[in-house]
Amino acid sequence: MTEQINQDGVLHVTDSRTGRSYDLPIRDGAIRALDLRQIKVSGEDFGLLSYDPAFLNTASCKSSITFIDGERGILRYRGYPIEELARRASFLDVAYLLLHGELPGKEESQAWASEIAHHTYVHENVKKFIDGFHHDAHPMGILVSTVAALSTFYPEAKNVSDAARQREQVIRLIAKMPTLAAFAYRHAMGLPYAYPDAELSYAGNFLNMMWKMTEPRYQPDPVLEHALDVLLTLHADHEQNCSTSAMRVVGSSQVDPYSAAAAAAAALYGPLHGGANEQVLRMLSQIGSVENVPAYIERVKRGELRMMGFGHRVYKNFDPRATIIKEVADEVFQVTGRNPMLDVALELERVALADDYFISHKLYPNVDFYSGIIYQAMGFPVTMFPVLFAIGRMPGWLAQWQEGSADPEQKISRPRQIYVGQGLRHLDGPSS
Ligand code: SDX
């Protein structure tokens, strides 16, 4: 942002209803919505509200975790460019960075990874809970439920003001997400659950719990293990997106972090958010071949349907994560073979980016456009794609929840409304 935008100042406003003028302080490029309340037409007037459906222009908090510049396609975690972190830091080290503000040193990194690796088990009763789901239950529905269920195994998590207690829950949630995800998949496939292997990396252990069959010990392919680790890093946080806002709002009631994380996962499940990666593959499969791309584009332009994996509330030129994901795809396809859906995706992108509808609406591929193609090539079913997103986003949800819980300016979230309903009226007939 240019210096001018960041400069503090004063907004002079005059209310035409009363002719009175007001000076509203400008700090960090914003005015405080509460400063509008002094603007009244009479003594008993509640005062002026700001009306902002979907929070298109509302800053809900101050945060030092993630910075995004949508015009310039910039994404930084604690000041580090995503391009550097994706290439040079492990997902667990990035999780540590998001939560603690600094990257871990060598010893801290080893201790952190070991602590996570030794909390991957879930209570055996969780398996019975998962077994209760129908065979074709969507794994994201299972994940949302089992994350919430964890709150019943750790009642001490309700002590949200106890930092030591909350650190335990943070470790557990990061550690157990791959286990819950893999168990959901194994349940759907009718396969026995494969237990965690503490000797493997975070990504390697997840692949182990997903794919291990009769071999004595699963050995992940190092290329796929690294590619998955990078993909998790790319999904780790993204400032105040829908699911992170849900984590903060639900967490503001001082509920335990498992329940708040379940709400965040539920928000992520939506096809406009983290569920988009699954919808992209369904869209590409529906298009089927490069020859069908022009007709599909025309349907999108007629407003008949949305191009899943395109567009973003913040990024208006490109999503830096999509750029990196395309590089990861090349690595993965060296091992798995090229996913034919890639040709359809590349043609869809080529045609769309040259078309005025997409240019004028500032629609570019987002993080979800290419990630699913990689996941599919790695053998994941499309229903697991939002689950993979949730595993990556968990450290971000937790870091944002921690920051919100510690922010002295925050309290329970409770927006106001503009009432447009019926005025006072009474039931017909005699009062009882
Ligand atoms: C994620 O917020 C985050 O940071 C999210 C995320 C994260 O890391 O947490 O980045 C992850 O959720 C990425 C987005 C994944 N979703 C999709 O790919 C679904 C398809 N995209 C859209 O539905 C849409 O672009 C959103 C939801 C991503 C953004 O929606 P906005 O900013 O609210 O924009 P909008 O819905 O108001 O659309 C503005 C215009 C509309 O046209 P008009 O009615 O003004 O004529 O653009 C059109 C929309 O119809 N439009 C699209 C479109 N996205 C917007 N038209 C066709 N295809 C699309 N994908």
CSV table of C-alpha atoms and ligand atoms in Angstrom, one decimal:
chain,number,residue,atom,x,y,z
A,1,MET,CA,0.0,0.0,0.0
A,2,THR,CA,1.3,3.5,-0.8
A,3,GLU,CA,2.4,5.7,2.2
A,4,GLN,CA,-0.6,8.1,1.6
A,5,ILE,CA,-3.1,5.3,2.3
A,6,ASN,CA,-1.4,4.3,5.5
A,7,GLN,CA,-1.1,7.9,6.7
A,8,ASP,CA,-3.3,8.8,9.7
A,9,GLY,CA,-5.7,11.6,9.4
A,10,VAL,CA,-9.3,12.9,10.0
A,11,LEU,CA,-12.4,12.3,8.0
A,12,HIS,CA,-14.6,15.3,8.1
A,13,VAL,CA,-18.3,14.4,7.6
A,14,THR,CA,-21.5,16.6,7.6
A,15,ASP,CA,-24.8,15.0,8.3
A,16,SER,CA,-27.3,16.6,5.8
A,17,ARG,CA,-30.2,15.6,8.1
A,18,THR,CA,-29.0,17.9,10.9
A,19,GLY,CA,-26.2,20.1,9.3
A,20,ARG,CA,-23.9,19.0,12.1
A,21,SER,CA,-20.3,18.1,11.2
A,22,TYR,CA,-18.0,15.5,12.7
A,23,ASP,CA,-14.3,14.6,12.7
A,24,LEU,CA,-13.7,10.9,12.5
A,25,PRO,CA,-10.1,9.8,13.1
A,26,ILE,CA,-8.4,7.8,10.3
A,27,ARG,CA,-6.0,5.2,11.7
A,28,ASP,CA,-4.2,2.4,9.6
A,29,GLY,CA,-6.4,3.3,6.6
A,30,ALA,CA,-9.7,2.9,8.5
A,31,ILE,CA,-12.2,4.7,10.6
A,32,ARG,CA,-13.7,3.0,13.7
A,33,ALA,CA,-17.3,2.0,12.9
A,34,LEU,CA,-18.1,2.8,16.5
A,35,ASP,CA,-17.2,6.5,15.9
A,36,LEU,CA,-20.3,6.7,13.6
A,37,ARG,CA,-22.6,6.2,16.6
A,38,GLN,CA,-22.1,9.8,17.7
A,39,ILE,CA,-23.9,10.8,14.4
A,40,LYS,CA,-27.5,11.1,15.5
A,41,VAL,CA,-30.6,13.0,14.5
A,42,SER,CA,-32.0,13.2,18.0
A,43,GLY,CA,-31.1,12.3,21.6
A,44,GLU,CA,-32.8,8.9,21.6
A,45,ASP,CA,-31.4,8.0,18.2
A,46,PHE,CA,-29.1,4.8,18.4
A,47,GLY,CA,-26.6,6.5,16.1
A,48,LEU,CA,-25.3,5.8,12.7
A,49,LEU,CA,-24.5,2.1,11.7
A,50,SER,CA,-22.2,1.0,8.8
A,51,TYR,CA,-24.1,-1.5,6.6
A,52,ASP,CA,-21.7,-4.0,5.0
A,53,PRO,CA,-23.3,-7.3,3.9
A,54,ALA,CA,-20.7,-10.1,3.5
A,55,PHE,CA,-18.2,-7.7,5.1
A,56,LEU,CA,-16.9,-6.5,1.7
A,57,ASN,CA,-15.3,-3.5,3.2
A,58,THR,CA,-15.0,-4.2,6.9
A,59,ALA,CA,-11.9,-5.0,8.9
A,60,SER,CA,-13.0,-7.3,11.7
A,61,CYS,CA,-9.6,-7.3,13.5
A,62,LYS,CA,-6.0,-6.3,13.6
A,63,SER,CA,-3.7,-9.2,12.7
A,64,SER,CA,0.1,-9.7,12.3
A,65,ILE,CA,-0.1,-13.2,10.9
A,66,THR,CA,-0.8,-13.0,7.2
A,67,PHE,CA,-0.5,-10.1,4.7
A,68,ILE,CA,-2.2,-10.2,1.3
A,69,ASP,CA,-2.0,-7.5,-1.4
A,70,GLY,CA,-4.7,-8.5,-3.9
A,71,GLU,CA,-3.7,-6.1,-6.6
A,72,ARG,CA,-0.1,-7.2,-6.6
A,73,GLY,CA,-0.7,-10.9,-5.9
A,74,ILE,CA,1.3,-10.8,-2.7
A,75,LEU,CA,0.9,-13.3,0.1
A,76,ARG,CA,3.2,-13.3,3.2
A,77,TYR,CA,3.1,-15.3,6.4
A,78,ARG,CA,4.6,-13.2,9.2
A,79,GLY,CA,6.4,-11.1,6.6
A,80,TYR,CA,7.9,-14.0,4.6
A,81,PRO,CA,6.8,-14.3,0.9
A,82,ILE,CA,4.8,-17.5,0.3
A,83,GLU,CA,7.2,-18.3,-2.6
A,84,GLU,CA,10.2,-18.6,-0.2
A,85,LEU,CA,8.3,-20.5,2.4
A,86,ALA,CA,6.9,-23.0,-0.1
A,87,ARG,CA,10.3,-23.7,-1.5
A,88,ARG,CA,12.5,-23.6,1.7
A,89,ALA,CA,10.4,-24.4,4.8
A,90,SER,CA,8.5,-27.5,5.9
A,91,PHE,CA,4.8,-27.3,6.6
A,92,LEU,CA,5.4,-27.9,10.3
A,93,ASP,CA,7.9,-25.1,10.5
A,94,VAL,CA,5.4,-22.8,8.7
A,95,ALA,CA,2.8,-23.9,11.2
A,96,TYR,CA,5.2,-23.0,14.0
A,97,LEU,CA,5.9,-19.6,12.3
A,98,LEU,CA,2.1,-18.8,12.1
A,99,LEU,CA,1.6,-19.7,15.7
A,100,HIS,CA,4.7,-18.2,17.3
A,101,GLY,CA,5.6,-15.4,14.9
A,102,GLU,CA,9.1,-16.7,14.1
A,103,LEU,CA,10.5,-19.8,12.3
A,104,PRO,CA,11.9,-22.4,14.7
A,105,GLY,CA,15.6,-23.0,15.1
A,106,LYS,CA,17.0,-26.4,14.3
A,107,GLU,CA,16.4,-27.8,17.8
A,108,GLU,CA,13.0,-26.1,18.2
A,109,SER,CA,12.0,-27.5,14.8
A,110,GLN,CA,13.0,-31.1,15.8
A,111,ALA,CA,11.2,-30.8,19.2
A,112,TRP,CA,8.1,-29.3,17.5
A,113,ALA,CA,7.9,-32.1,14.9
A,114,SER,CA,8.5,-34.8,17.5
A,115,GLU,CA,5.7,-33.3,19.8
A,116,ILE,CA,3.3,-33.3,16.8
A,117,ALA,CA,4.4,-36.9,15.8
A,118,HIS,CA,3.6,-38.1,19.3
A,119,HIS,CA,0.0,-36.8,19.4
A,120,THR,CA,-1.3,-38.3,16.1
A,121,TYR,CA,-3.3,-41.1,17.8
A,122,VAL,CA,-7.0,-40.6,18.5
A,123,HIS,CA,-9.1,-42.3,21.2
A,124,GLU,CA,-10.2,-45.7,20.0
A,125,ASN,CA,-13.8,-44.6,20.5
A,126,VAL,CA,-13.3,-42.2,17.6
A,127,LYS,CA,-13.1,-45.2,15.3
A,128,LYS,CA,-16.5,-46.4,16.6
A,129,PHE,CA,-17.8,-42.9,15.9
A,130,ILE,CA,-16.5,-43.0,12.3
A,131,ASP,CA,-17.8,-46.5,11.8
A,132,GLY,CA,-21.3,-45.1,12.5
A,133,PHE,CA,-21.2,-43.1,9.2
A,134,HIS,CA,-22.8,-44.5,6.1
A,135,HIS,CA,-20.3,-46.1,3.6
A,136,ASP,CA,-20.7,-43.2,1.2
A,137,ALA,CA,-20.6,-40.4,3.8
A,138,HIS,CA,-18.6,-37.4,2.5
A,139,PRO,CA,-15.3,-37.4,4.3
A,140,MET,CA,-15.6,-33.6,5.0
A,141,GLY,CA,-18.9,-34.3,6.8
A,142,ILE,CA,-17.0,-37.0,8.9
A,143,LEU,CA,-14.1,-34.6,9.5
A,144,VAL,CA,-16.3,-31.7,10.7
A,145,SER,CA,-18.1,-34.2,13.1
A,146,THR,CA,-14.9,-35.8,14.4
A,147,VAL,CA,-13.1,-32.6,15.0
A,148,ALA,CA,-16.1,-31.5,17.1
A,149,ALA,CA,-16.2,-34.9,18.8
A,150,LEU,CA,-12.5,-34.4,20.0
A,151,SER,CA,-13.8,-31.7,22.3
A,152,THR,CA,-15.6,-34.4,24.4
A,153,PHE,CA,-12.3,-36.3,24.9
A,154,TYR,CA,-10.4,-33.2,26.2
A,155,PRO,CA,-12.8,-31.3,28.5
A,156,GLU,CA,-9.8,-29.4,29.8
A,157,ALA,CA,-9.8,-27.6,26.5
A,158,LYS,CA,-12.6,-25.4,27.9
A,159,ASN,CA,-10.0,-23.5,29.9
A,160,VAL,CA,-9.4,-21.2,27.0
A,161,SER,CA,-7.6,-18.7,29.2
A,162,ASP,CA,-5.0,-21.3,30.3
A,163,ALA,CA,-2.1,-20.9,27.8
A,164,ALA,CA,-0.5,-24.2,28.7
A,165,ARG,CA,-3.7,-26.1,28.3
A,166,GLN,CA,-4.4,-24.4,25.0
A,167,ARG,CA,-1.0,-25.2,23.6
A,168,GLU,CA,-1.8,-28.9,24.3
A,169,GLN,CA,-5.0,-28.5,22.2
A,170,VAL,CA,-3.1,-26.7,19.4
A,171,ILE,CA,-0.6,-29.6,19.2
A,172,ARG,CA,-3.4,-32.2,19.3
A,173,LEU,CA,-5.5,-30.5,16.5
A,174,ILE,CA,-2.5,-30.2,14.1
A,175,ALA,CA,-1.4,-33.7,14.9
A,176,LYS,CA,-4.7,-35.4,14.7
A,177,MET,CA,-6.1,-33.8,11.5
A,178,PRO,CA,-4.3,-36.2,9.2
A,179,THR,CA,-5.4,-39.2,11.3
A,180,LEU,CA,-9.1,-38.1,11.2
A,181,ALA,CA,-8.8,-37.4,7.5
A,182,ALA,CA,-7.2,-40.8,6.7
A,183,PHE,CA,-9.6,-42.7,8.9
A,184,ALA,CA,-12.5,-41.1,7.1
A,185,TYR,CA,-11.1,-42.3,3.8
A,186,ARG,CA,-10.3,-45.8,5.0
A,187,HIS,CA,-13.9,-46.1,6.4
A,188,ALA,CA,-15.3,-45.1,3.0
A,189,MET,CA,-13.1,-47.7,1.3
A,190,GLY,CA,-14.0,-50.4,3.7
A,191,LEU,CA,-10.3,-50.7,4.6
A,192,PRO,CA,-8.9,-51.3,8.1
A,193,TYR,CA,-7.5,-48.1,9.7
A,194,ALA,CA,-3.7,-47.7,9.2
A,195,TYR,CA,-2.2,-46.3,12.3
A,196,PRO,CA,0.3,-43.3,12.5
A,197,ASP,CA,4.0,-43.9,12.1
A,198,ALA,CA,5.9,-41.5,14.3
A,199,GLU,CA,9.1,-42.2,12.3
A,200,LEU,CA,7.6,-40.6,9.1
A,201,SER,CA,7.3,-36.8,8.3
A,202,TYR,CA,3.9,-35.1,8.8
A,203,ALA,CA,3.1,-35.5,5.1
A,204,GLY,CA,4.7,-38.9,4.9
A,205,ASN,CA,2.7,-40.2,7.8
A,206,PHE,CA,-0.6,-38.9,6.2
A,207,LEU,CA,0.3,-40.8,3.0
A,208,ASN,CA,1.0,-43.9,5.2
A,209,MET,CA,-2.4,-43.7,6.9
A,210,MET,CA,-4.1,-43.2,3.6
A,211,TRP,CA,-2.3,-45.9,1.4
A,212,LYS,CA,-0.7,-48.5,3.7
A,213,MET,CA,-1.8,-52.0,2.8
A,214,THR,CA,-0.1,-55.3,3.7
A,215,GLU,CA,3.5,-54.0,3.5
A,216,PRO,CA,5.3,-54.2,6.9
A,217,ARG,CA,6.1,-50.5,6.8
A,218,TYR,CA,4.8,-47.9,4.4
A,219,GLN,CA,7.5,-45.9,2.6
A,220,PRO,CA,6.2,-42.7,1.0
A,221,ASP,CA,7.5,-41.6,-2.4
A,222,PRO,CA,9.8,-38.6,-1.5
A,223,VAL,CA,8.6,-36.6,-4.4
A,224,LEU,CA,4.9,-36.9,-3.5
A,225,GLU,CA,5.7,-36.5,0.2
A,226,HIS,CA,7.5,-33.2,-0.6
A,227,ALA,CA,4.7,-32.0,-3.0
A,228,LEU,CA,2.1,-32.6,-0.4
A,229,ASP,CA,4.1,-30.8,2.2
A,230,VAL,CA,4.3,-27.8,-0.1
A,231,LEU,CA,0.6,-27.9,-0.9
A,232,LEU,CA,-0.2,-27.9,2.9
A,233,THR,CA,2.1,-24.8,3.3
A,234,LEU,CA,0.2,-23.0,0.5
A,235,HIS,CA,-3.1,-23.6,2.3
A,236,ALA,CA,-1.8,-22.8,5.8
A,237,ASP,CA,-3.4,-19.4,6.3
A,238,HIS,CA,-5.1,-16.6,4.3
A,239,GLU,CA,-6.0,-13.8,6.7
A,240,GLN,CA,-9.8,-13.3,7.3
A,241,ASN,CA,-11.3,-15.7,4.8
A,242,CYS,CA,-14.7,-17.2,5.4
A,243,SER,CA,-13.5,-20.2,7.5
A,244,THR,CA,-11.0,-18.2,9.5
A,245,SER,CA,-13.6,-15.6,10.3
A,246,ALA,CA,-15.9,-18.5,11.5
A,247,MET,CA,-13.0,-19.7,13.7
A,248,ARG,CA,-12.7,-16.2,15.2
A,249,VAL,CA,-16.4,-15.6,15.6
A,250,VAL,CA,-17.2,-18.9,17.2
A,251,GLY,CA,-14.0,-18.8,19.3
A,252,SER,CA,-15.1,-15.3,20.6
A,253,SER,CA,-17.8,-17.0,22.7
A,254,GLN,CA,-14.9,-18.7,24.5
A,255,VAL,CA,-15.9,-22.2,23.4
A,256,ASP,CA,-13.1,-24.8,23.2
A,257,PRO,CA,-10.9,-24.8,20.1
A,258,TYR,CA,-12.1,-28.1,18.8
A,259,SER,CA,-15.7,-26.8,18.5
A,260,ALA,CA,-14.5,-23.6,16.9
A,261,ALA,CA,-12.3,-25.6,14.5
A,262,ALA,CA,-15.3,-27.7,13.6
A,263,ALA,CA,-17.2,-24.6,12.7
A,264,ALA,CA,-14.3,-23.4,10.6
A,265,ALA,CA,-14.1,-26.7,8.8
A,266,ALA,CA,-17.8,-26.5,8.2
A,267,ALA,CA,-17.4,-23.1,6.5
A,268,LEU,CA,-14.5,-24.4,4.5
A,269,TYR,CA,-16.7,-27.2,3.2
A,270,GLY,CA,-18.8,-24.8,1.1
A,271,PRO,CA,-18.3,-25.0,-2.7
A,272,LEU,CA,-17.5,-21.2,-2.8
A,273,HIS,CA,-14.6,-21.7,-0.4
A,274,GLY,CA,-12.6,-24.8,0.3
A,275,GLY,CA,-15.1,-27.1,-1.4
A,276,ALA,CA,-14.1,-25.4,-4.7
A,277,ASN,CA,-11.2,-27.8,-5.4
A,278,GLU,CA,-13.6,-30.7,-5.5
A,279,GLN,CA,-16.0,-28.8,-7.7
A,280,VAL,CA,-13.1,-27.9,-10.1
A,281,LEU,CA,-12.4,-31.5,-10.8
A,282,ARG,CA,-16.1,-32.2,-11.3
A,283,MET,CA,-16.2,-29.3,-13.7
A,284,LEU,CA,-13.2,-30.5,-15.6
A,285,SER,CA,-14.6,-34.0,-15.8
A,286,GLN,CA,-17.9,-32.6,-17.0
A,287,ILE,CA,-16.1,-30.6,-19.8
A,288,GLY,CA,-14.3,-33.8,-20.6
A,289,SER,CA,-12.1,-32.6,-23.4
A,290,VAL,CA,-10.3,-29.5,-24.8
A,291,GLU,CA,-12.8,-29.3,-27.7
A,292,ASN,CA,-15.7,-28.7,-25.2
A,293,VAL,CA,-14.0,-25.7,-23.5
A,294,PRO,CA,-15.4,-22.9,-25.7
A,295,ALA,CA,-19.0,-24.0,-25.2
A,296,TYR,CA,-18.5,-24.2,-21.4
A,297,ILE,CA,-16.9,-20.7,-21.4
A,298,GLU,CA,-20.0,-19.4,-23.2
A,299,ARG,CA,-22.3,-20.9,-20.5
A,300,VAL,CA,-20.3,-19.2,-17.8
A,301,LYS,CA,-20.5,-15.9,-19.7
A,302,ARG,CA,-24.3,-16.3,-19.9
A,303,GLY,CA,-24.3,-16.6,-16.2
A,304,GLU,CA,-25.6,-20.2,-16.3
A,305,LEU,CA,-22.8,-21.4,-14.0
A,306,ARG,CA,-19.6,-20.3,-12.3
A,307,MET,CA,-16.1,-21.3,-13.3
A,308,MET,CA,-15.0,-23.1,-10.2
A,309,GLY,CA,-11.4,-22.4,-9.2
A,310,PHE,CA,-11.6,-18.9,-10.7
A,311,GLY,CA,-12.1,-15.6,-9.0
A,312,HIS,CA,-11.2,-14.3,-5.6
A,313,ARG,CA,-12.5,-11.7,-3.1
A,314,VAL,CA,-9.0,-10.3,-2.7
A,315,TYR,CA,-6.8,-11.3,-5.5
A,316,LYS,CA,-7.7,-9.4,-8.7
A,317,ASN,CA,-4.7,-10.2,-10.9
A,318,PHE,CA,-3.4,-13.6,-9.9
A,319,ASP,CA,-3.3,-15.9,-6.9
A,320,PRO,CA,0.4,-16.5,-6.1
A,321,ARG,CA,-0.4,-19.9,-4.7
A,322,ALA,CA,-1.8,-21.0,-8.1
A,323,THR,CA,1.5,-20.1,-9.7
A,324,ILE,CA,3.4,-22.3,-7.3
A,325,ILE,CA,0.9,-25.1,-7.5
A,326,LYS,CA,1.5,-25.3,-11.3
A,327,GLU,CA,5.2,-25.9,-10.6
A,328,VAL,CA,4.4,-28.6,-8.0
A,329,ALA,CA,2.2,-30.3,-10.6
A,330,ASP,CA,5.2,-30.8,-12.9
A,331,GLU,CA,7.1,-32.5,-10.0
A,332,VAL,CA,4.2,-34.8,-9.2
A,333,PHE,CA,3.4,-35.8,-12.8
A,334,GLN,CA,7.0,-37.0,-13.2
A,335,VAL,CA,6.1,-39.7,-10.7
A,336,THR,CA,2.4,-40.3,-11.3
A,337,GLY,CA,2.2,-39.6,-15.0
A,338,ARG,CA,0.4,-36.5,-16.4
A,339,ASN,CA,-3.2,-36.0,-15.4
A,340,PRO,CA,-5.2,-35.6,-18.7
A,341,MET,CA,-7.5,-33.1,-16.9
A,342,LEU,CA,-4.5,-30.8,-16.9
A,343,ASP,CA,-4.9,-30.2,-20.6
A,344,VAL,CA,-8.5,-29.2,-20.1
A,345,ALA,CA,-7.6,-26.9,-17.2
A,346,LEU,CA,-4.8,-25.2,-19.2
A,347,GLU,CA,-7.1,-24.7,-22.2
A,348,LEU,CA,-9.8,-23.4,-19.9
A,349,GLU,CA,-7.3,-20.9,-18.4
A,350,ARG,CA,-5.9,-19.9,-21.8
A,351,VAL,CA,-9.3,-19.2,-23.3
A,352,ALA,CA,-10.7,-17.5,-20.1
A,353,LEU,CA,-7.7,-15.2,-19.6
A,354,ALA,CA,-8.1,-13.9,-23.2
A,355,ASP,CA,-11.9,-13.3,-22.8
A,356,ASP,CA,-13.3,-9.9,-21.9
A,357,TYR,CA,-15.8,-11.3,-19.4
A,358,PHE,CA,-13.1,-12.8,-17.3
A,359,ILE,CA,-10.8,-9.8,-17.7
A,360,SER,CA,-13.5,-7.3,-16.9
A,361,HIS,CA,-14.6,-9.4,-13.9
A,362,LYS,CA,-11.0,-9.8,-12.8
A,363,LEU,CA,-11.4,-13.6,-12.7
A,364,TYR,CA,-8.1,-15.6,-12.6
A,365,PRO,CA,-7.3,-19.1,-11.4
A,366,ASN,CA,-7.2,-19.3,-7.6
A,367,VAL,CA,-5.6,-21.8,-5.3
A,368,ASP,CA,-8.3,-24.3,-6.0
A,369,PHE,CA,-8.0,-24.4,-9.8
A,370,TYR,CA,-4.9,-26.6,-10.0
A,371,SER,CA,-4.6,-28.2,-6.6
A,372,GLY,CA,-7.3,-30.8,-7.3
A,373,ILE,CA,-5.5,-31.9,-10.5
A,374,ILE,CA,-2.5,-32.8,-8.4
A,375,TYR,CA,-4.5,-34.4,-5.6
A,376,GLN,CA,-6.2,-36.6,-8.2
A,377,ALA,CA,-2.9,-37.6,-9.8
A,378,MET,CA,-1.7,-38.6,-6.3
A,379,GLY,CA,-4.7,-40.9,-6.0
A,380,PHE,CA,-7.0,-38.9,-3.7
A,381,PRO,CA,-10.7,-39.1,-4.6
A,382,VAL,CA,-12.3,-35.7,-5.3
A,383,THR,CA,-14.2,-35.9,-2.0
A,384,MET,CA,-10.9,-35.8,-0.1
A,385,PHE,CA,-9.8,-32.5,-1.7
A,386,PRO,CA,-11.5,-30.2,0.8
A,387,VAL,CA,-10.3,-32.4,3.6
A,388,LEU,CA,-6.7,-31.9,2.4
A,389,PHE,CA,-7.4,-28.1,2.4
A,390,ALA,CA,-8.6,-28.4,6.0
A,391,ILE,CA,-5.4,-30.2,7.1
A,392,GLY,CA,-3.3,-27.4,5.7
A,393,ARG,CA,-5.5,-24.6,7.1
A,394,MET,CA,-5.6,-25.9,10.7
A,395,PRO,CA,-2.5,-24.0,11.8
A,396,GLY,CA,-3.8,-20.8,10.4
A,397,TRP,CA,-7.2,-21.2,12.1
A,398,LEU,CA,-5.4,-21.9,15.4
A,399,ALA,CA,-3.0,-19.0,15.0
A,400,GLN,CA,-5.9,-16.6,14.2
A,401,TRP,CA,-8.0,-18.0,17.1
A,402,GLN,CA,-5.0,-17.5,19.5
A,403,GLU,CA,-4.5,-14.0,18.2
A,404,GLY,CA,-8.1,-13.1,18.5
A,405,SER,CA,-8.4,-14.6,22.0
A,406,ALA,CA,-5.4,-12.5,23.2
A,407,ASP,CA,-6.6,-9.2,21.5
A,408,PRO,CA,-7.8,-6.8,24.2
A,409,GLU,CA,-10.0,-5.0,21.7
A,410,GLN,CA,-11.9,-8.2,20.9
A,411,LYS,CA,-15.0,-9.5,22.7
A,412,ILE,CA,-17.9,-11.8,21.8
A,413,SER,CA,-18.8,-11.1,18.1
A,414,ARG,CA,-22.3,-9.8,17.8
A,415,PRO,CA,-23.1,-7.7,14.8
A,416,ARG,CA,-26.1,-5.3,14.6
A,417,GLN,CA,-28.8,-5.3,11.8
A,418,ILE,CA,-31.0,-3.0,9.9
A,419,TYR,CA,-34.6,-4.2,10.7
A,420,VAL,CA,-36.8,-4.1,7.6
A,421,GLY,CA,-39.6,-6.4,8.9
A,422,GLN,CA,-43.1,-5.8,10.1
A,423,GLY,CA,-44.0,-3.0,12.6
A,424,LEU,CA,-45.8,-3.8,15.8
A,425,ARG,CA,-49.0,-5.8,15.2
A,426,HIS,CA,-51.3,-8.1,17.4
A,427,LEU,CA,-53.0,-11.4,17.1
A,428,ASP,CA,-56.6,-11.4,16.0
A,429,GLY,CA,-59.4,-12.2,18.4
A,430,PRO,CA,-59.7,-11.8,22.2
A,431,SER,CA,-56.4,-12.0,24.2
A,432,SER,CA,-56.4,-15.2,26.3
B,1,SDX,C1,-11.0,-19.9,-1.6
B,1,SDX,O1,-11.1,-15.7,1.0
B,1,SDX,C2,-10.1,-16.4,0.8
B,1,SDX,O2,-9.0,-16.1,1.0
B,1,SDX,C3,-10.5,-17.8,0.3
B,1,SDX,C4,-9.3,-18.7,-0.1
B,1,SDX,C5,-8.5,-19.1,1.2
B,1,SDX,O3,-7.3,-19.4,1.0
B,1,SDX,O4,-9.1,-19.1,2.3
B,1,SDX,O5,-8.5,-18.1,-1.0
B,1,SDX,C6,-9.8,-20.0,-0.7
B,1,SDX,O6,-12.1,-20.0,-1.1
B,1,SDX,C7,-10.7,-19.6,-3.0
B,1,SDX,C8,-12.0,-19.4,-3.8
B,1,SDX,C9,-12.6,-20.7,-4.2
B,1,SDX,N1,-13.9,-20.6,-4.8
B,1,SDX,C10,-14.1,-20.8,-6.1
B,1,SDX,O7,-13.3,-21.0,-6.9
B,1,SDX,C11,-15.6,-20.7,-6.5
B,1,SDX,C12,-15.8,-19.9,-7.7
B,1,SDX,N2,-15.4,-18.5,-7.4
B,1,SDX,C13,-16.5,-17.6,-7.0
B,1,SDX,O8,-17.7,-18.1,-6.5
B,1,SDX,C14,-16.1,-16.2,-6.5
B,1,SDX,O9,-15.1,-15.8,-7.4
B,1,SDX,C15,-15.6,-16.1,-5.1
B,1,SDX,C16,-16.5,-16.7,-4.1
B,1,SDX,C17,-14.2,-16.7,-4.9
B,1,SDX,C18,-15.4,-14.6,-4.8
B,1,SDX,O10,-16.6,-14.1,-4.9
B,1,SDX,P1,-16.9,-12.5,-4.7
B,1,SDX,O11,-15.6,-11.8,-4.4
B,1,SDX,O12,-18.0,-12.3,-3.7
B,1,SDX,O13,-17.4,-12.1,-6.1
B,1,SDX,P2,-18.9,-12.1,-6.5
B,1,SDX,O14,-19.5,-13.5,-6.2
B,1,SDX,O15,-19.5,-10.9,-6.0
B,1,SDX,O16,-18.7,-12.0,-8.1
B,1,SDX,C19,-18.4,-10.7,-8.7
B,1,SDX,C20,-18.8,-10.9,-10.1
B,1,SDX,C21,-20.2,-11.5,-10.3
B,1,SDX,O17,-20.7,-11.0,-11.6
B,1,SDX,P3,-21.8,-9.9,-11.6
B,1,SDX,O18,-23.0,-10.5,-10.8
B,1,SDX,O19,-21.2,-8.7,-10.8
B,1,SDX,O20,-22.1,-9.6,-13.1
B,1,SDX,O21,-17.9,-11.9,-10.8
B,1,SDX,C22,-18.7,-13.0,-11.2
B,1,SDX,C23,-20.0,-13.0,-10.4
B,1,SDX,O22,-21.0,-13.6,-11.2
B,1,SDX,N3,-17.9,-14.2,-10.8
B,1,SDX,C24,-17.8,-15.3,-11.5
B,1,SDX,C25,-17.0,-16.1,-10.8
B,1,SDX,N4,-16.6,-15.5,-9.6
B,1,SDX,C26,-17.2,-14.3,-9.6
B,1,SDX,N5,-18.3,-15.6,-12.7
B,1,SDX,C27,-18.0,-16.8,-13.2
B,1,SDX,N6,-17.1,-17.7,-12.5
B,1,SDX,C28,-16.6,-17.3,-11.3
B,1,SDX,N7,-15.8,-18.2,-10.7
